[in-house]
XYZ file of C-alpha atoms in Angstrom:
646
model
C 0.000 0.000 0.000
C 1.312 3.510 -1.358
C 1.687 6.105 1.819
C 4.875 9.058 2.665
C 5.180 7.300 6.128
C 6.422 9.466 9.005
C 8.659 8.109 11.941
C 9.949 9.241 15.184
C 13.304 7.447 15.714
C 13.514 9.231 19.312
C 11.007 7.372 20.255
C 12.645 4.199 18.720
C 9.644 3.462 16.345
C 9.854 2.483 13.069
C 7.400 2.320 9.757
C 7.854 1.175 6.396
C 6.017 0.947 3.037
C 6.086 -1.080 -0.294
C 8.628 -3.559 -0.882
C 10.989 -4.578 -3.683
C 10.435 -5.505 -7.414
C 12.515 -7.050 -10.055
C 15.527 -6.644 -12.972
C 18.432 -8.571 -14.213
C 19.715 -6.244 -16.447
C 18.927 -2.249 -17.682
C 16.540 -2.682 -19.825
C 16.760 -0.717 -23.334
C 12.762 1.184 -23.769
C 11.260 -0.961 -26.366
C 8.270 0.422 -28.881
C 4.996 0.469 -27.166
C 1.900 -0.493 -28.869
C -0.951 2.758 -29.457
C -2.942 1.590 -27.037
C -3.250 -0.787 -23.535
C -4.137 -4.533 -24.833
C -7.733 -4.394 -23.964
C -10.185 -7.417 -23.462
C -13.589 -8.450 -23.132
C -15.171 -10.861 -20.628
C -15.449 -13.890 -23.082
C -12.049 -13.344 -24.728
C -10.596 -13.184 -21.058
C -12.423 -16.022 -19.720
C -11.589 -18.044 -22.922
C -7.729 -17.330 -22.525
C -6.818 -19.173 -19.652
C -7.862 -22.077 -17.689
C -7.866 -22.271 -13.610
C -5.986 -23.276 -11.385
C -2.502 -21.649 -11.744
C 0.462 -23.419 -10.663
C 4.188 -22.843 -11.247
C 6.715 -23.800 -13.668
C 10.185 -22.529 -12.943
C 10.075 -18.481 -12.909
C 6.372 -18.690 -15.144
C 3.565 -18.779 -13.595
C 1.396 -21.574 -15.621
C -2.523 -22.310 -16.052
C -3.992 -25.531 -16.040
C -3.230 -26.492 -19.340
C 0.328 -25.396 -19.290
C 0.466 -22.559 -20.809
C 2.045 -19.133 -19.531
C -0.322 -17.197 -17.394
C 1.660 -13.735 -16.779
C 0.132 -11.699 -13.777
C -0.894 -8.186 -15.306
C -2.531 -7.080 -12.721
C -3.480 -4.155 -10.281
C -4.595 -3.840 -7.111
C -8.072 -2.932 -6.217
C -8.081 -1.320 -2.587
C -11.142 -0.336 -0.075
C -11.953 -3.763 1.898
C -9.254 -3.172 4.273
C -10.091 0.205 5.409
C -9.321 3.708 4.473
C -9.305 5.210 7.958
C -6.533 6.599 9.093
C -6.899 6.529 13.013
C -8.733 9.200 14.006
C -11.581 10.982 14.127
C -15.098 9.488 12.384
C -14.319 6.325 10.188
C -16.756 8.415 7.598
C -15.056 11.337 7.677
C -13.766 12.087 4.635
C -10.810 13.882 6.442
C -9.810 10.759 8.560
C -9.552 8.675 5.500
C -6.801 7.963 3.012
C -6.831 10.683 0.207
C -10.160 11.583 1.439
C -11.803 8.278 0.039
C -14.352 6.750 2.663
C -14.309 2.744 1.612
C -16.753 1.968 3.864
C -14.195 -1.329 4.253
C -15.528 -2.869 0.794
C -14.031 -2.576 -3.060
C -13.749 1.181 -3.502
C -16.584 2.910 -5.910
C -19.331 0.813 -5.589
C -21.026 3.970 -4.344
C -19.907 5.564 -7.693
C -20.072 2.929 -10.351
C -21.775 -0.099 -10.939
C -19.900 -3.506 -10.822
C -20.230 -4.273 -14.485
C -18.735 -0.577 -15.721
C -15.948 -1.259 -13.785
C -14.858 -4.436 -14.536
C -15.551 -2.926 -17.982
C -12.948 -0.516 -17.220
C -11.044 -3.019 -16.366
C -11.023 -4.917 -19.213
C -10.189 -1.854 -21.106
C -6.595 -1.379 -19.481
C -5.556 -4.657 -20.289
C -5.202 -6.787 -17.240
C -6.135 -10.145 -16.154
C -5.305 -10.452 -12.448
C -7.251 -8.698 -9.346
C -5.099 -8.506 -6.222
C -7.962 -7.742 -3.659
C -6.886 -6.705 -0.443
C -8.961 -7.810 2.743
C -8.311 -7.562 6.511
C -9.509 -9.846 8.603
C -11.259 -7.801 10.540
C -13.723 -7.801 7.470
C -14.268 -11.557 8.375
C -15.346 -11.143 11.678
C -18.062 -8.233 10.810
C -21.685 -8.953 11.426
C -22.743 -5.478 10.769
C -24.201 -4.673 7.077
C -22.539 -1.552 5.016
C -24.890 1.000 5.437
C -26.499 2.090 2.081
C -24.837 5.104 0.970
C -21.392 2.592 0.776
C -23.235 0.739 -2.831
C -25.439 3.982 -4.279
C -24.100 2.549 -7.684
C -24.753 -1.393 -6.500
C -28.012 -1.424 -4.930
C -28.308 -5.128 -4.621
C -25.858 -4.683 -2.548
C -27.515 -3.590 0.224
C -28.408 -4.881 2.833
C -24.949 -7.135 3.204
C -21.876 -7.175 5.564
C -18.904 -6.466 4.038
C -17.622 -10.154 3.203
C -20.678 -10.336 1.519
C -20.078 -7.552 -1.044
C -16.703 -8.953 -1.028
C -18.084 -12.259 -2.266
C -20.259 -10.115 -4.528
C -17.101 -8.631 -6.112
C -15.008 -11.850 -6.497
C -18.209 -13.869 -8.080
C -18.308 -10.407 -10.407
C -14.291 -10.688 -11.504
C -14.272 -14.313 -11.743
C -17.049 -14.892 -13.896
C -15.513 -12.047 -16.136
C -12.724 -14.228 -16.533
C -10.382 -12.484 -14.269
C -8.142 -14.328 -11.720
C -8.487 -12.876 -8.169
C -6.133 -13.236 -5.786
C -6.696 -13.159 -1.948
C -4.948 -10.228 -0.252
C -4.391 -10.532 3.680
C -3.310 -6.680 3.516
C -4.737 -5.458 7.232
C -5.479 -6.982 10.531
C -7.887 -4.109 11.496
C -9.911 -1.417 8.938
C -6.910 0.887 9.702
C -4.748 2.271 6.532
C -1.785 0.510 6.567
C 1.481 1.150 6.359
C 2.926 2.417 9.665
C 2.861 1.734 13.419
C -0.991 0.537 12.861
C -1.458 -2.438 15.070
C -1.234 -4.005 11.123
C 2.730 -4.341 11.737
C 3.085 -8.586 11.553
C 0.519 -11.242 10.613
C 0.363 -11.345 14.657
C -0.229 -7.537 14.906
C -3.552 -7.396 17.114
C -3.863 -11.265 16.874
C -1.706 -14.375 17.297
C -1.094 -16.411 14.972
C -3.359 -19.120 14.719
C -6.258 -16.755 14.326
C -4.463 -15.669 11.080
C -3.807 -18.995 10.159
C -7.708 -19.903 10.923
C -8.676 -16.689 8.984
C -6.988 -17.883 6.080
C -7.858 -21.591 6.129
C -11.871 -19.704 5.793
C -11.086 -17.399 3.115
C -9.744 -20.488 1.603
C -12.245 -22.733 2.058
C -14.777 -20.069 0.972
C -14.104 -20.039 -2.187
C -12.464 -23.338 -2.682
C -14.981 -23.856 -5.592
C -13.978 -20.967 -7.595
C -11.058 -21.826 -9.452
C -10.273 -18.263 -10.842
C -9.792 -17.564 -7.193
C -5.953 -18.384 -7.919
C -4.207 -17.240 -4.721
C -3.273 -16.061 -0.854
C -1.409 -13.624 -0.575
C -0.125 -14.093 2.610
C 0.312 -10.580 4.414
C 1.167 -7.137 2.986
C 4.218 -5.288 3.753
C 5.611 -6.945 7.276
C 7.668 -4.682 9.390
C 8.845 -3.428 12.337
C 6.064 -2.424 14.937
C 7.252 -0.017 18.052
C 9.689 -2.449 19.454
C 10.231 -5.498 17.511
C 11.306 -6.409 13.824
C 10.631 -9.594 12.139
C 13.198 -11.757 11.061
C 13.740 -14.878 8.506
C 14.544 -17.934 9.958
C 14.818 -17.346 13.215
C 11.836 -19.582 14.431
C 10.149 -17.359 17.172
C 7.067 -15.333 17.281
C 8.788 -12.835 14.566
C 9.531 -15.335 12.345
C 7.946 -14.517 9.003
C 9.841 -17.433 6.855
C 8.153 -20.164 9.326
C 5.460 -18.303 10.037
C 4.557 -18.300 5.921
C 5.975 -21.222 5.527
C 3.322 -23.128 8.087
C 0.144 -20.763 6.853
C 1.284 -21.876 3.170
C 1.258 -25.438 3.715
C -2.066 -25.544 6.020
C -3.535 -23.659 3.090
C -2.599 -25.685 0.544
C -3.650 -29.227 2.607
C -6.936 -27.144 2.673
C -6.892 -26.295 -1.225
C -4.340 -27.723 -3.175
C -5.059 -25.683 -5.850
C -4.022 -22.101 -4.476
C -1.090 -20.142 -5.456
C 0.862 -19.172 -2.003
C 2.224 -15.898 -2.790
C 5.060 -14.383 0.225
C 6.431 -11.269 0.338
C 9.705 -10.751 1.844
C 10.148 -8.466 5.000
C 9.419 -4.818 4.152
C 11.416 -3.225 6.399
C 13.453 -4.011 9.645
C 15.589 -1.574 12.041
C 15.263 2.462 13.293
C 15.361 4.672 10.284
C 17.933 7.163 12.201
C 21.540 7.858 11.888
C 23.662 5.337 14.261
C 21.042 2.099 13.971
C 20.831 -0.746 12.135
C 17.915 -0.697 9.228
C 16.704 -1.018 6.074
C 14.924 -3.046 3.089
C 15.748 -6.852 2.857
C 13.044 -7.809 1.195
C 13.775 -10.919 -0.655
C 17.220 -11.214 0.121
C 17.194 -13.840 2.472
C 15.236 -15.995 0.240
C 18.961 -16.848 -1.282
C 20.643 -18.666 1.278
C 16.829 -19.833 3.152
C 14.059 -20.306 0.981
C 10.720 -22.154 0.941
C 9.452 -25.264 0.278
C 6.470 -26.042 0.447
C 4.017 -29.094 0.673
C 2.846 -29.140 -3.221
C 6.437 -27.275 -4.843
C 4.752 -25.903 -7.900
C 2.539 -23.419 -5.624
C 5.174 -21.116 -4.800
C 5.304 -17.522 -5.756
C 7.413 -14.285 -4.101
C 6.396 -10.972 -4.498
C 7.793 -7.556 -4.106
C 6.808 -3.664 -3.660
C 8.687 -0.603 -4.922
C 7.733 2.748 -4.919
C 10.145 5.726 -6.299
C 10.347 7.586 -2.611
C 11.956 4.203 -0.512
C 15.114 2.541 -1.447
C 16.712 -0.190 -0.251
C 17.892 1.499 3.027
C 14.921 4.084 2.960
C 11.733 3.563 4.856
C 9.685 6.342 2.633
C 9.505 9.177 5.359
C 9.137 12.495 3.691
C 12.379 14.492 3.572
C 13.238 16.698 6.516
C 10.542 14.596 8.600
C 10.813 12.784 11.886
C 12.571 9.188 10.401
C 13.838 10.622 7.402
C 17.334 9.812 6.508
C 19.641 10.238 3.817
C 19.910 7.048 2.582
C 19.082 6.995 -1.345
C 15.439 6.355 -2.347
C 14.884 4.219 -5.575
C 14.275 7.286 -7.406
C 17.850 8.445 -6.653
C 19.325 5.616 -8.800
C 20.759 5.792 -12.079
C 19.007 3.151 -14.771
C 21.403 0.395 -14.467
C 22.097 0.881 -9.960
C 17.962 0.633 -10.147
C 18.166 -2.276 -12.359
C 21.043 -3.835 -10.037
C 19.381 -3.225 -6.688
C 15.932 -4.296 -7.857
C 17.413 -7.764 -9.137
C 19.548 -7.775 -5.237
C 16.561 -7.398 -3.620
C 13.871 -9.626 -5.777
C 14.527 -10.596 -9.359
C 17.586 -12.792 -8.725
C 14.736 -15.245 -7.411
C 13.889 -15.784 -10.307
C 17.172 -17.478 -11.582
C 17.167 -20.557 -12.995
C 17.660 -23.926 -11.673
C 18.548 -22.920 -8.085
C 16.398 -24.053 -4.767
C 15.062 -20.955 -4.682
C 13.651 -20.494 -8.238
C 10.325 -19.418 -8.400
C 7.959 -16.335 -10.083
C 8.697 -13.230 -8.604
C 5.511 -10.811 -8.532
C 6.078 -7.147 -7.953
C 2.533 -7.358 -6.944
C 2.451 -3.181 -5.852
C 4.186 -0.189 -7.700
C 3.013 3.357 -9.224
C 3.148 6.923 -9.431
C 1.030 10.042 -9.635
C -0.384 10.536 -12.767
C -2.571 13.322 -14.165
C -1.256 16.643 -12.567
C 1.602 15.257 -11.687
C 4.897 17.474 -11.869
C 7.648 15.191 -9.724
C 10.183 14.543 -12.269
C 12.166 12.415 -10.293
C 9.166 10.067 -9.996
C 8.440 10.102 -13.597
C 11.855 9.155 -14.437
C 11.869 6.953 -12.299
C 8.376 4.734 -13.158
C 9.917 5.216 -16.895
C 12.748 2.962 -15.450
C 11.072 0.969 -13.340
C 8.480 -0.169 -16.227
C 11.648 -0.693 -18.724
C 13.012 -3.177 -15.754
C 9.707 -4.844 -15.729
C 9.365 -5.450 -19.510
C 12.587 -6.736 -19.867
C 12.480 -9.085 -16.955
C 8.950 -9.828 -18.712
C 8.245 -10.214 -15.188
C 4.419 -10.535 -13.095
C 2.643 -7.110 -11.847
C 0.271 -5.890 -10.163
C 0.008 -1.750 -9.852
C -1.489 0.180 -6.978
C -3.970 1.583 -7.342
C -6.754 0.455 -9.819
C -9.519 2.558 -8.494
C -9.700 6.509 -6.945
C -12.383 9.344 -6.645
C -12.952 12.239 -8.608
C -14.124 15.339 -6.637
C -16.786 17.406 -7.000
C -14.679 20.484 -8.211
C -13.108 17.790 -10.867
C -9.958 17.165 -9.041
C -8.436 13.569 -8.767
C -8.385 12.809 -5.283
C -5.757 10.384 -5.639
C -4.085 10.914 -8.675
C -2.072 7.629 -8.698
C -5.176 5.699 -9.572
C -6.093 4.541 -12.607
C -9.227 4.990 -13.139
C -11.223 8.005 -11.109
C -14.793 8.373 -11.159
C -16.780 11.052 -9.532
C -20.254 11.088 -7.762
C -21.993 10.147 -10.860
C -20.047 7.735 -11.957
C -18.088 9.571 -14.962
C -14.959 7.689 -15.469
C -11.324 9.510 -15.907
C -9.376 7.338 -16.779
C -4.971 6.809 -17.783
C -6.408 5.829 -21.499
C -7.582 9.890 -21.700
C -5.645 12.417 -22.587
C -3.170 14.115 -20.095
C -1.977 11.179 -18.409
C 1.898 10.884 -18.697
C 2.171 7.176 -17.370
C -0.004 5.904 -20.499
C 3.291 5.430 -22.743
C 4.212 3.211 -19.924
C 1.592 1.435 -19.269
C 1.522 0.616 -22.807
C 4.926 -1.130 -22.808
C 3.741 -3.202 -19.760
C 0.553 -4.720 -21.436
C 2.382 -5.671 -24.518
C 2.302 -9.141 -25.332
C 4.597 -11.051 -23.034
C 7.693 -11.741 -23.750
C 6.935 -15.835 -23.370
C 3.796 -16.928 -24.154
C 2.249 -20.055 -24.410
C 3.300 -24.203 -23.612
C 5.756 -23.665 -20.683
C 8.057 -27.069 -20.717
C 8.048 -28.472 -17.144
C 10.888 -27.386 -15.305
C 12.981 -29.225 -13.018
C 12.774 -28.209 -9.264
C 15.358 -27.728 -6.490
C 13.976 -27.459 -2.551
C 16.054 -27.282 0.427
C 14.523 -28.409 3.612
C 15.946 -26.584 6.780
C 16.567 -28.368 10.187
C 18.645 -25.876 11.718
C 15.807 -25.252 14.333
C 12.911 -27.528 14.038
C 11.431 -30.571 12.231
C 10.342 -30.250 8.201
C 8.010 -31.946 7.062
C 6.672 -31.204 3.732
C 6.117 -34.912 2.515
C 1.722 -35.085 2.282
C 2.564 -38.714 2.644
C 4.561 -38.555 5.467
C 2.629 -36.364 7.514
C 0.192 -38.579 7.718
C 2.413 -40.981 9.466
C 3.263 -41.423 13.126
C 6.169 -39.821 14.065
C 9.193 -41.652 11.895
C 12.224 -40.121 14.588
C 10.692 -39.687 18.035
C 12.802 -37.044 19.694
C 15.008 -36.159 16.547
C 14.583 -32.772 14.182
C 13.432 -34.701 10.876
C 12.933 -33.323 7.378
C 11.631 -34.826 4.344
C 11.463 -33.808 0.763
C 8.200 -33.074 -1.256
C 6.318 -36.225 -2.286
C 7.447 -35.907 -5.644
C 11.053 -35.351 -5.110
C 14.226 -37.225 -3.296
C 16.702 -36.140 -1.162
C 19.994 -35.380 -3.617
C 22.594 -33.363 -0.686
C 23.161 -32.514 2.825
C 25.473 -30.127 4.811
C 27.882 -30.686 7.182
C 27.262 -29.480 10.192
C 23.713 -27.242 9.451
C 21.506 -29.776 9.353
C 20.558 -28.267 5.791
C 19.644 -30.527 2.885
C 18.647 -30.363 -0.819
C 15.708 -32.195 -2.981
C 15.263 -32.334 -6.209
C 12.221 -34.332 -8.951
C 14.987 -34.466 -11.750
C 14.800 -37.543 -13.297
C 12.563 -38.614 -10.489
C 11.564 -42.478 -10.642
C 7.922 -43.242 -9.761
C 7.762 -44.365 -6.352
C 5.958 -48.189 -5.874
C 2.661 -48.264 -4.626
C 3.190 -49.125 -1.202
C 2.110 -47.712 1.559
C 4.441 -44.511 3.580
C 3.591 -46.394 6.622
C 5.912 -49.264 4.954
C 8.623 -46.978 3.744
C 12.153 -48.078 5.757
C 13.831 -45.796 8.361
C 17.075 -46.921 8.609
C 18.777 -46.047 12.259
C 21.765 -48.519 11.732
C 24.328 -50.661 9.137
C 21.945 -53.079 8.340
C 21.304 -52.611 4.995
C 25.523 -52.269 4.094
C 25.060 -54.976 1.295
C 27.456 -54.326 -0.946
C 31.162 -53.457 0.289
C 32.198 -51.048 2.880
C 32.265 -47.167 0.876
C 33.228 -45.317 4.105
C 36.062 -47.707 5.563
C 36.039 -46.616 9.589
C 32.804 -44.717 9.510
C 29.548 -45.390 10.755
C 26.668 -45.523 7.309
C 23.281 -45.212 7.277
C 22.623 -47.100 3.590
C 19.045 -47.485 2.097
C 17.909 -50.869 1.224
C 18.415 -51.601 -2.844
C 15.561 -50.520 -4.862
C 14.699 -47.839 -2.096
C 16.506 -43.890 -2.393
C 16.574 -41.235 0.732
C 14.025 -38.918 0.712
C 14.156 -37.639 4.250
C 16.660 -37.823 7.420
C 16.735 -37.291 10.900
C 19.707 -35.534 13.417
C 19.833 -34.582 16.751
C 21.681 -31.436 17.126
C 23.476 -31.640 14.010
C 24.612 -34.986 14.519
C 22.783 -38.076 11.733
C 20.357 -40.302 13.357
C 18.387 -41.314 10.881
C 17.416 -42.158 6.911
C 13.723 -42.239 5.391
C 13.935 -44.205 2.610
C 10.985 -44.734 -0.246
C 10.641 -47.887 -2.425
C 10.443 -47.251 -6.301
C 8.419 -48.778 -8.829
C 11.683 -50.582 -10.338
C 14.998 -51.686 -9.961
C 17.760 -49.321 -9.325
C 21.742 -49.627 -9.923
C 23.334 -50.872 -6.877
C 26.921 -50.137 -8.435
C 28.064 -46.646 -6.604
C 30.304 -43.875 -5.662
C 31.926 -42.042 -2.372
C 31.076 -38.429 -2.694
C 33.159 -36.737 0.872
C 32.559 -33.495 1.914
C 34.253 -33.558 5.457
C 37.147 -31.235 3.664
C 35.543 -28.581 1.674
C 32.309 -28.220 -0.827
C 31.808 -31.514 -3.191
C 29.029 -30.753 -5.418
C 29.262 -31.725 -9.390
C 30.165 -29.091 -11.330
C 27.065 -27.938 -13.313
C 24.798 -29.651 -11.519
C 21.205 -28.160 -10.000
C 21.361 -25.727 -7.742
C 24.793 -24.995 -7.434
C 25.290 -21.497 -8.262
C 23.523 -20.946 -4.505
C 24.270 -21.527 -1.232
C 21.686 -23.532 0.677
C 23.579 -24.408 3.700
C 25.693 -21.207 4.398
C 29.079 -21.731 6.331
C 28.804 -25.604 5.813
C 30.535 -27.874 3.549
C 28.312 -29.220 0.986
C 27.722 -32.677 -0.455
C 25.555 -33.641 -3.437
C 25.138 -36.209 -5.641
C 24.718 -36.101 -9.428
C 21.857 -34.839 -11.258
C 21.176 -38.101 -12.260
C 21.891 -39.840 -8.943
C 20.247 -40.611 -5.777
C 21.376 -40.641 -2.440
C 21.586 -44.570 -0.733
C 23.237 -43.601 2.183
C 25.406 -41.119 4.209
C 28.466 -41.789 6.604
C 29.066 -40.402 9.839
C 31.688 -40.810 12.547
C 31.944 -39.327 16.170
C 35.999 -39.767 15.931
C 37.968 -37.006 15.893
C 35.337 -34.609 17.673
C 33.645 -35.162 14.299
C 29.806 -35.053 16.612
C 28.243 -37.498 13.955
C 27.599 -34.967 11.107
C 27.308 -36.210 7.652
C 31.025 -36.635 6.026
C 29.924 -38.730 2.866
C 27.318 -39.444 0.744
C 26.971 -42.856 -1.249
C 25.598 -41.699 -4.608
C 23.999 -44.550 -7.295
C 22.914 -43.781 -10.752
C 19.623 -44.119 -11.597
C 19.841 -45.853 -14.848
């Protein structure tokens, strides 16, 4: 959510905005087309096919075929009041715009006009913000909040809300599901809106989710949750990535992602990264991480092809910059985004978000800057302008997912735009202005970023890399498996996706590394038959670790899972597969430094930082690991037997 943010560092608070986008390289302006790519309802609806899933960095539809997010954001159901004063007050809302907590203008416009609109700039993609406070509301929007709607009336606001998603959805758009706000209260500052657990713990978020979810299960243009909006710092704490406590968005997401997609394996899970951490003040620690951490600990999730990241960026933050207006309490001097020359913008924005979206690493996925934009009409901020000129370029070249903020503003009564970064305005009578009329600079813009895509069509399935992470507590993101007994009483235990094995481990992290390449189908028995191997039982075929202890697979069986206490191995999960495998093998150590094969998935990152790495062959699988408690060793891994698959 676009706001200048203002922050008192004396009294150690801290606010931030937006977060990151995406680029690889600067992008060279390409010719834009005379006008947006409009649509209709049918040729929208007969485009794509729900649900969306993932292939690589494309988002896919159900038939395969590239489903790029163009998108904007449309803004009202979770609140315009700013904190203050009458939540009808004109004054105490956001650019004067009283939501009444539902889809802004449904008091100006009726639903079919606007989703004609709509159609008319292009998109296909509604990100539609909600707070959950909208869940829990029994009382019905009074009638002045859907003049333009009125069969409407008479409805809470999740009602109108399902009004508006049954509307979009059967005009072919894909909605997705925005957790923006815990309360009705404007985000982005210290708003009690801070964390997921801002104003409620965490399992009420989780339970909100799992009934949005369920709600509209059904509805397969309903493509996706997107978790939370913008987390930051509230007055005294910031959140963190990994570090499993109460601030922990990466578990907290993590856990909410896979509950959702048990729920709904259909959904899209959609994380941003943390918006902003730290004091904005001279002398302390802060800034803008945003995706960054995603490249030494991301996600995997339950169902791997569900993943997407997304990012915010707005000209007046940077990467070190919460937003706060210059010369304001929590401004600093760090450089805003707008500050950047074309190629440091298209650096930082791939730093902080587009990297993600590199090939063939465990933490390739889409990456959808799913809020950005400018003031338009009346606008006279150069430096903005520039820099939304840039910012677009980085998008088209990336060809990458969007969503811009806003879609929808008022138009007063004296014919002023109320909020002139919308794009589409329409005053008490419902008279449309528009980005498509004349005096808008951003239309040249716009037109470059509904172009055609730059990939369209059959995306070929692309191989996936997952790490699991054991540093702090078990992970479990095997379906299968979790609906087993525990398999290591007492021991941190991870195991790979159901259709993936394990192919690595770290030394001394308790890290490890899945992949599906060349994946053989698994044999139709039963997980609760699957062998956990605790001991050297199954060491058929010649000792590969002379003086260490091995935990080895049975033959025809490859790890997909493996226990430790502290870091040391105490167990292997092993899978049967639907036919034989080689039983002829090789000693891969990595007790002495990194051994992972050159070219091989995955290793241009760093899954396990400050550990020694060991990983088998892209067309290998792991049948056992050695181990020794000599030499103050603590029973880490040391070696990994590694057998070909064909």
């Amino acid at each position: 959510m676009r706001v200048r943010t203002v922050i008192s560092a004396f009294a150690l608070m801290t606010s931030a905005l937006l977060v990151p986008g995406s680029a690889h390289a600067a992008p060279a302006a390409s010719n834009a087309p005379t006008a947006p790519m409009a649509n209709t309802a049918s040729s929208l609806s007969a485009s794509w096919t729900g649900p969306l899933s993932t292939s690589g960095r494309y988002v896919v539809d159900a038939t395969g075929n590239r489903f790029k997010l163009i998108g904007g954001n449309w803004d009202g159901a979770q609140g315009h009041w700013t904190g203050s004063g009458s939540t009808t007050d004109p004054a105490q809302n956001h650019a004067g715009e009283v939501s009444y907590d539902v889809p802004l203008a449904l008091d100006r416009a009726p639903i079919p006009q606007i989703l004609s609109d709509f159609h008319s700039l292009g998109i296909n993609t509604i990100r539609l913000p909600f707070a959950d406070a909208m869940i829990h509301d029994t009382s019905t929007v009074p009638d002045a909040a859907v003049t333009a709607n009125p069969q409407l009336r008479g409805l809470t606001p999740l009602q109108v809300y399902d009004a508006v998603v049954s509307a979009l959805t059967n005009d072919g758009f894909a909605v997705i599901l925005n957790n923006h706000t815990t309360s009705y209260r404007w985000c982005c500052g210290l708003d009690g809106n801070e964390r997921w657990n801002s104003g409620q713990t965490t399992q009420q978020w989780e339970s909100d989710w799992l009934f949005m979810v369920n709600r509209y299960k059904a509805n397969k243009r309903v493509v996706g949750a997107d978790l939370r909006n913008e987390v930051r710092r509230d007055t005294w704490d910031d959140p963190n990535w990994g570090w499993y406590d109460d601030h922990d968005e990466y578990a907290a997401f993590e856990d909410a992602g896979n509950q959702i997609l048990a729920a709904d394996p259909d959904m899209l899970i959609i994380m941003e990264g943390i918006n902003w951490y730290g004091i904005p003040a001279a002398g302390f620690s802060h800034g803008r991480p945003m995706l960054t951490p995603v490249a030494n600990l991301s996600n995997t999730l339950i169902t791997s092809n569900k993943l997407v990241y997304s990012a915010h960026f707005y000209s007046y933050t940077g990467p070190n910059n919460s937003g706060a207006a210059a010369g304001s309490a929590g401004a600093t001097s760090d450089p805003r985004y707008e500050d950047f020359t074309p190629d440091q913008l298209a650096s930082v924005v791939n730093q902080e978000a587009l990297f993600v979206t590199q090939v063939g690493q465990h933490f390739t996925a889409p990456v959808w800057v799913s809020e950005f934009g400018a003031a338009g009409r009346g606008s006279t901020d150069t430096k903005e302008q520039a820099w939304f000129d840039n910012f677009t370029n980085i998008l088209v070249a990336n060809d990458t997912d969007f969503a811009i903020w806003p879609l929808i503003g008022y138009t007063a009564s004296d014919g002023s735009l109320q909020d002139n970064w919308a794009l589409l305005s329409y005053d008490a009578a419902g008279h449309r202005t528009g980005i498509t009329d004349p005096g808008d600079w951003r239309l040249s813009d716009w037109q470059k970023l509904t172009a055609p895509p730059a990939v369209t069509g059959p995306v070929p399935a692309s191989v996936r890399w997952n790490m699991l992470d054991l540093d702090h507590a078990d992970y479990d993101v095997s379906t299968a498996m979790l609906a087993q007994p525990d398999w290591s009483s007492g021991n941190r235990k991870g195991d790979c996706p159901d259709t993936e094995r394990l192919m690595g481990l770290g030394r001394g992290s308790s890290r490890g590394l899945c992949t599906d390449n060349g994946e053989p189908a698994k044999s139709a028995a039963s997980p609760a038959s699957w062998t956990v191997v605790t001991n050297e039982n199954y060491v058929t075929e010649g000792d590969w670790a002379p003086g260490y202890s091995k935990l080895q697979c049975p033959d025809n069986t490859f790890a997909v899972g493996y226990s430790v206490h502290n870091n040391a191995m105490e167990a292997l999960l092993c899978a049967p597969v639907a036919k034989s495998l080689p039983t002829a093998g090789h000693t891969v150590w990595f007790n002495k430094g990194d051994n992972r094969p050159a070219g091989g998935g995955s290793t241009a990152s760093d899954w396990a930082p400050g550990s020694y790495k060991g990983q088998c062959a892209d067309n290998e699988y792991v049948a056992g690991v050695a181990y020794t408690y000599q030499w103050a060793e603590g029973g880490v891994p040391d070696a990994l037997l590694c057998r070909p698959l064909i």
